[in-house]
JSON list of C-alpha atoms in Angstrom, two decimals:
[
{"chain": "G", "resi": 10, "resn": "MET", "atom": "CA", "xyz": [13.37, -78.23, 8.75]},
{"chain": "G", "resi": 11, "resn": "SER", "atom": "CA", "xyz": [11.48, -75.61, 6.83]},
{"chain": "G", "resi": 12, "resn": "GLN", "atom": "CA", "xyz": [13.15, -74.21, 3.75]},
{"chain": "G", "resi": 13, "resn": "THR", "atom": "CA", "xyz": [12.30, -70.66, 2.77]},
{"chain": "G", "resi": 14, "resn": "LEU", "atom": "CA", "xyz": [12.78, -69.45, -0.73]},
{"chain": "G", "resi": 15, "resn": "ILE", "atom": "CA", "xyz": [14.59, -66.13, -0.76]},
{"chain": "G", "resi": 16, "resn": "THR", "atom": "CA", "xyz": [14.02, -63.97, -3.79]},
{"chain": "G", "resi": 17, "resn": "ARG", "atom": "CA", "xyz": [15.82, -60.84, -4.75]},
{"chain": "G", "resi": 18, "resn": "ALA", "atom": "CA", "xyz": [13.88, -57.59, -4.73]},
{"chain": "G", "resi": 19, "resn": "PRO", "atom": "CA", "xyz": [13.83, -56.01, -8.18]},
{"chain": "G", "resi": 20, "resn": "HIS", "atom": "CA", "xyz": [15.99, -53.00, -8.75]},
{"chain": "G", "resi": 21, "resn": "THR", "atom": "CA", "xyz": [14.14, -49.71, -8.86]},
{"chain": "G", "resi": 22, "resn": "PRO", "atom": "CA", "xyz": [14.30, -47.22, -11.73]},
{"chain": "G", "resi": 23, "resn": "ALA", "atom": "CA", "xyz": [16.43, -45.00, -9.46]},
{"chain": "G", "resi": 24, "resn": "ASP", "atom": "CA", "xyz": [18.90, -47.86, -8.91]},
{"chain": "G", "resi": 25, "resn": "TRP", "atom": "CA", "xyz": [19.25, -48.22, -12.67]},
{"chain": "G", "resi": 26, "resn": "TRP", "atom": "CA", "xyz": [19.56, -44.45, -13.31]},
{"chain": "G", "resi": 27, "resn": "VAL", "atom": "CA", "xyz": [22.35, -44.10, -10.73]},
{"chain": "G", "resi": 28, "resn": "THR", "atom": "CA", "xyz": [24.14, -47.05, -12.33]},
{"chain": "G", "resi": 29, "resn": "ALA", "atom": "CA", "xyz": [23.69, -45.49, -15.78]},
{"chain": "G", "resi": 30, "resn": "ASP", "atom": "CA", "xyz": [25.10, -42.18, -14.56]},
{"chain": "G", "resi": 31, "resn": "GLN", "atom": "CA", "xyz": [28.10, -43.80, -12.90]},
{"chain": "G", "resi": 32, "resn": "ALA", "atom": "CA", "xyz": [28.85, -45.81, -16.04]},
{"chain": "G", "resi": 33, "resn": "ARG", "atom": "CA", "xyz": [28.52, -42.67, -18.16]},
{"chain": "G", "resi": 34, "resn": "HIS", "atom": "CA", "xyz": [31.08, -40.90, -15.99]},
{"chain": "G", "resi": 35, "resn": "THR", "atom": "CA", "xyz": [33.42, -43.89, -16.28]},
{"chain": "G", "resi": 36, "resn": "ALA", "atom": "CA", "xyz": [33.07, -43.77, -20.06]},
{"chain": "G", "resi": 37, "resn": "GLN", "atom": "CA", "xyz": [33.84, -40.06, -20.12]},
{"chain": "G", "resi": 38, "resn": "ASP", "atom": "CA", "xyz": [36.91, -40.61, -17.94]},
{"chain": "G", "resi": 39, "resn": "GLY", "atom": "CA", "xyz": [38.08, -43.40, -20.25]},
{"chain": "G", "resi": 40, "resn": "LEU", "atom": "CA", "xyz": [37.78, -41.16, -23.28]},
{"chain": "G", "resi": 41, "resn": "ALA", "atom": "CA", "xyz": [39.63, -38.35, -21.53]},
{"chain": "G", "resi": 42, "resn": "ASP", "atom": "CA", "xyz": [42.38, -40.73, -20.41]},
{"chain": "G", "resi": 43, "resn": "ALA", "atom": "CA", "xyz": [42.68, -42.14, -23.94]},
{"chain": "G", "resi": 44, "resn": "ALA", "atom": "CA", "xyz": [43.37, -38.66, -25.28]},
{"chain": "G", "resi": 45, "resn": "THR", "atom": "CA", "xyz": [46.37, -38.27, -23.00]},
{"chain": "G", "resi": 46, "resn": "ALA", "atom": "CA", "xyz": [47.63, -41.87, -22.93]},
{"chain": "G", "resi": 47, "resn": "PRO", "atom": "CA", "xyz": [51.39, -42.13, -23.43]},
{"chain": "G", "resi": 48, "resn": "ASP", "atom": "CA", "xyz": [51.22, -44.93, -26.01]},
{"chain": "G", "resi": 49, "resn": "LEU", "atom": "CA", "xyz": [48.86, -46.68, -28.40]},
{"chain": "G", "resi": 50, "resn": "LEU", "atom": "CA", "xyz": [48.31, -49.73, -26.17]},
{"chain": "G", "resi": 51, "resn": "ARG", "atom": "CA", "xyz": [47.26, -47.53, -23.27]},
{"chain": "G", "resi": 52, "resn": "THR", "atom": "CA", "xyz": [45.01, -45.56, -25.62]},
{"chain": "G", "resi": 53, "resn": "LEU", "atom": "CA", "xyz": [43.40, -48.82, -26.75]},
{"chain": "G", "resi": 54, "resn": "ALA", "atom": "CA", "xyz": [42.90, -49.95, -23.16]},
{"chain": "G", "resi": 55, "resn": "GLU", "atom": "CA", "xyz": [41.25, -46.66, -22.19]},
{"chain": "G", "resi": 56, "resn": "LEU", "atom": "CA", "xyz": [39.01, -46.67, -25.27]},
{"chain": "G", "resi": 57, "resn": "ASP", "atom": "CA", "xyz": [37.93, -50.22, -24.44]},
{"chain": "G", "resi": 58, "resn": "ARG", "atom": "CA", "xyz": [37.15, -49.17, -20.87]},
{"chain": "G", "resi": 59, "resn": "ALA", "atom": "CA", "xyz": [35.02, -46.34, -22.25]},
{"chain": "G", "resi": 60, "resn": "ARG", "atom": "CA", "xyz": [33.26, -48.75, -24.66]},
{"chain": "G", "resi": 61, "resn": "ARG", "atom": "CA", "xyz": [32.35, -51.17, -21.88]},
{"chain": "G", "resi": 62, "resn": "ALA", "atom": "CA", "xyz": [31.17, -48.38, -19.60]},
{"chain": "G", "resi": 63, "resn": "SER", "atom": "CA", "xyz": [29.09, -46.88, -22.41]},
{"chain": "G", "resi": 64, "resn": "ALA", "atom": "CA", "xyz": [27.40, -50.23, -22.96]},
{"chain": "G", "resi": 65, "resn": "ALA", "atom": "CA", "xyz": [26.61, -50.49, -19.24]},
{"chain": "G", "resi": 66, "resn": "ALA", "atom": "CA", "xyz": [25.17, -46.96, -19.27]},
{"chain": "G", "resi": 67, "resn": "VAL", "atom": "CA", "xyz": [22.93, -47.75, -22.25]},
{"chain": "G", "resi": 68, "resn": "GLY", "atom": "CA", "xyz": [21.81, -51.03, -20.71]},
{"chain": "G", "resi": 69, "resn": "ALA", "atom": "CA", "xyz": [21.08, -49.41, -17.34]},
{"chain": "G", "resi": 70, "resn": "ALA", "atom": "CA", "xyz": [19.07, -46.67, -19.05]},
{"chain": "G", "resi": 71, "resn": "VAL", "atom": "CA", "xyz": [17.04, -49.33, -20.87]},
{"chain": "G", "resi": 72, "resn": "GLU", "atom": "CA", "xyz": [16.44, -51.20, -17.62]},
{"chain": "G", "resi": 73, "resn": "ALA", "atom": "CA", "xyz": [15.41, -47.97, -15.86]},
{"chain": "G", "resi": 74, "resn": "LEU", "atom": "CA", "xyz": [12.94, -47.18, -18.63]},
{"chain": "G", "resi": 75, "resn": "LEU", "atom": "CA", "xyz": [11.50, -50.70, -18.65]},
{"chain": "G", "resi": 76, "resn": "THR", "atom": "CA", "xyz": [11.21, -50.76, -14.85]},
{"chain": "G", "resi": 77, "resn": "ALA", "atom": "CA", "xyz": [9.40, -47.42, -14.99]},
{"chain": "G", "resi": 78, "resn": "GLY", "atom": "CA", "xyz": [6.92, -48.81, -17.54]},
{"chain": "G", "resi": 79, "resn": "ALA", "atom": "CA", "xyz": [8.33, -47.64, -20.88]},
{"chain": "G", "resi": 80, "resn": "ARG", "atom": "CA", "xyz": [7.33, -49.60, -23.94]},
{"chain": "G", "resi": 81, "resn": "TRP", "atom": "CA", "xyz": [9.86, -51.47, -26.07]},
{"chain": "G", "resi": 82, "resn": "GLU", "atom": "CA", "xyz": [8.46, -49.67, -29.12]},
{"chain": "G", "resi": 83, "resn": "ASP", "atom": "CA", "xyz": [9.57, -46.34, -27.63]},
{"chain": "G", "resi": 84, "resn": "ILE", "atom": "CA", "xyz": [12.98, -47.70, -26.69]},
{"chain": "G", "resi": 85, "resn": "ALA", "atom": "CA", "xyz": [13.48, -49.09, -30.19]},
{"chain": "G", "resi": 86, "resn": "ALA", "atom": "CA", "xyz": [12.59, -45.71, -31.70]},
{"chain": "G", "resi": 87, "resn": "ALA", "atom": "CA", "xyz": [14.93, -43.89, -29.30]},
{"chain": "G", "resi": 88, "resn": "VAL", "atom": "CA", "xyz": [17.91, -45.97, -30.42]},
{"chain": "G", "resi": 89, "resn": "GLY", "atom": "CA", "xyz": [16.96, -45.78, -34.11]},
{"chain": "G", "resi": 90, "resn": "LEU", "atom": "CA", "xyz": [15.77, -49.34, -34.62]},
{"chain": "G", "resi": 91, "resn": "ASP", "atom": "CA", "xyz": [12.72, -50.33, -36.61]},
{"chain": "G", "resi": 92, "resn": "SER", "atom": "CA", "xyz": [11.38, -53.14, -34.48]},
{"chain": "G", "resi": 93, "resn": "VAL", "atom": "CA", "xyz": [11.07, -54.32, -30.91]},
{"chain": "G", "resi": 94, "resn": "ASP", "atom": "CA", "xyz": [12.84, -57.56, -31.83]},
{"chain": "G", "resi": 95, "resn": "ASP", "atom": "CA", "xyz": [15.77, -55.64, -33.32]},
{"chain": "G", "resi": 96, "resn": "ALA", "atom": "CA", "xyz": [16.00, -53.48, -30.19]},
{"chain": "G", "resi": 97, "resn": "ARG", "atom": "CA", "xyz": [15.86, -56.44, -27.82]},
{"chain": "G", "resi": 98, "resn": "HIS", "atom": "CA", "xyz": [18.56, -58.20, -29.80]},
{"chain": "G", "resi": 99, "resn": "ALA", "atom": "CA", "xyz": [20.78, -55.14, -30.21]},
{"chain": "G", "resi": 100, "resn": "LEU", "atom": "CA", "xyz": [20.52, -54.18, -26.53]},
{"chain": "G", "resi": 101, "resn": "THR", "atom": "CA", "xyz": [21.04, -57.64, -25.01]},
{"chain": "G", "resi": 102, "resn": "ALA", "atom": "CA", "xyz": [24.77, -57.23, -24.39]},
{"chain": "G", "resi": 103, "resn": "ALA", "atom": "CA", "xyz": [24.29, -53.71, -23.00]},
{"chain": "G", "resi": 104, "resn": "ARG", "atom": "CA", "xyz": [21.62, -54.97, -20.60]},
{"chain": "G", "resi": 105, "resn": "GLN", "atom": "CA", "xyz": [23.96, -57.74, -19.45]},
{"chain": "G", "resi": 106, "resn": "GLU", "atom": "CA", "xyz": [26.73, -55.18, -18.86]},
{"chain": "G", "resi": 107, "resn": "ALA", "atom": "CA", "xyz": [24.25, -53.12, -16.86]},
{"chain": "G", "resi": 108, "resn": "GLU", "atom": "CA", "xyz": [23.23, -56.09, -14.74]},
{"chain": "G", "resi": 109, "resn": "ALA", "atom": "CA", "xyz": [26.87, -56.76, -13.92]},
{"chain": "G", "resi": 110, "resn": "ALA", "atom": "CA", "xyz": [27.42, -53.06, -13.13]},
{"chain": "G", "resi": 111, "resn": "ILE", "atom": "CA", "xyz": [24.43, -52.80, -10.80]},
{"chain": "G", "resi": 112, "resn": "GLU", "atom": "CA", "xyz": [25.47, -55.99, -9.01]},
{"chain": "G", "resi": 113, "resn": "ARG", "atom": "CA", "xyz": [28.96, -54.53, -8.47]},
{"chain": "G", "resi": 114, "resn": "ARG", "atom": "CA", "xyz": [27.44, -51.30, -7.23]},
{"chain": "G", "resi": 115, "resn": "LEU", "atom": "CA", "xyz": [24.69, -52.67, -5.01]},
{"chain": "G", "resi": 116, "resn": "GLY", "atom": "CA", "xyz": [25.68, -56.26, -4.44]},
{"chain": "G", "resi": 117, "resn": "ARG", "atom": "CA", "xyz": [23.23, -59.09, -4.23]},
{"chain": "G", "resi": 118, "resn": "ARG", "atom": "CA", "xyz": [19.99, -58.34, -2.44]},
{"chain": "G", "resi": 119, "resn": "SER", "atom": "CA", "xyz": [18.05, -60.91, -0.52]}
]
């Protein structure tokens, strides 16, 4: 029996930008809902939802830029960091959130 290796096609910059936009809207909704939450625990929950969505939006934007050929030096400067290493480190969690968000949105590709 022949075994074929199936690899996943990379996500396109457009895939990442749509994911970033959707996460941004989720973050905005979370902030709006926090402002009208009936109690402090609900406010905290909504703020946390907005925080996670914001991280996914940042990570997806980074992935879109990288996929489109942007340099890490430019990304580091855009987020106010002095070095590529600092940017890579600081954006790791956001990029992981973005990966999870795009997988939820698009599912696994084969």
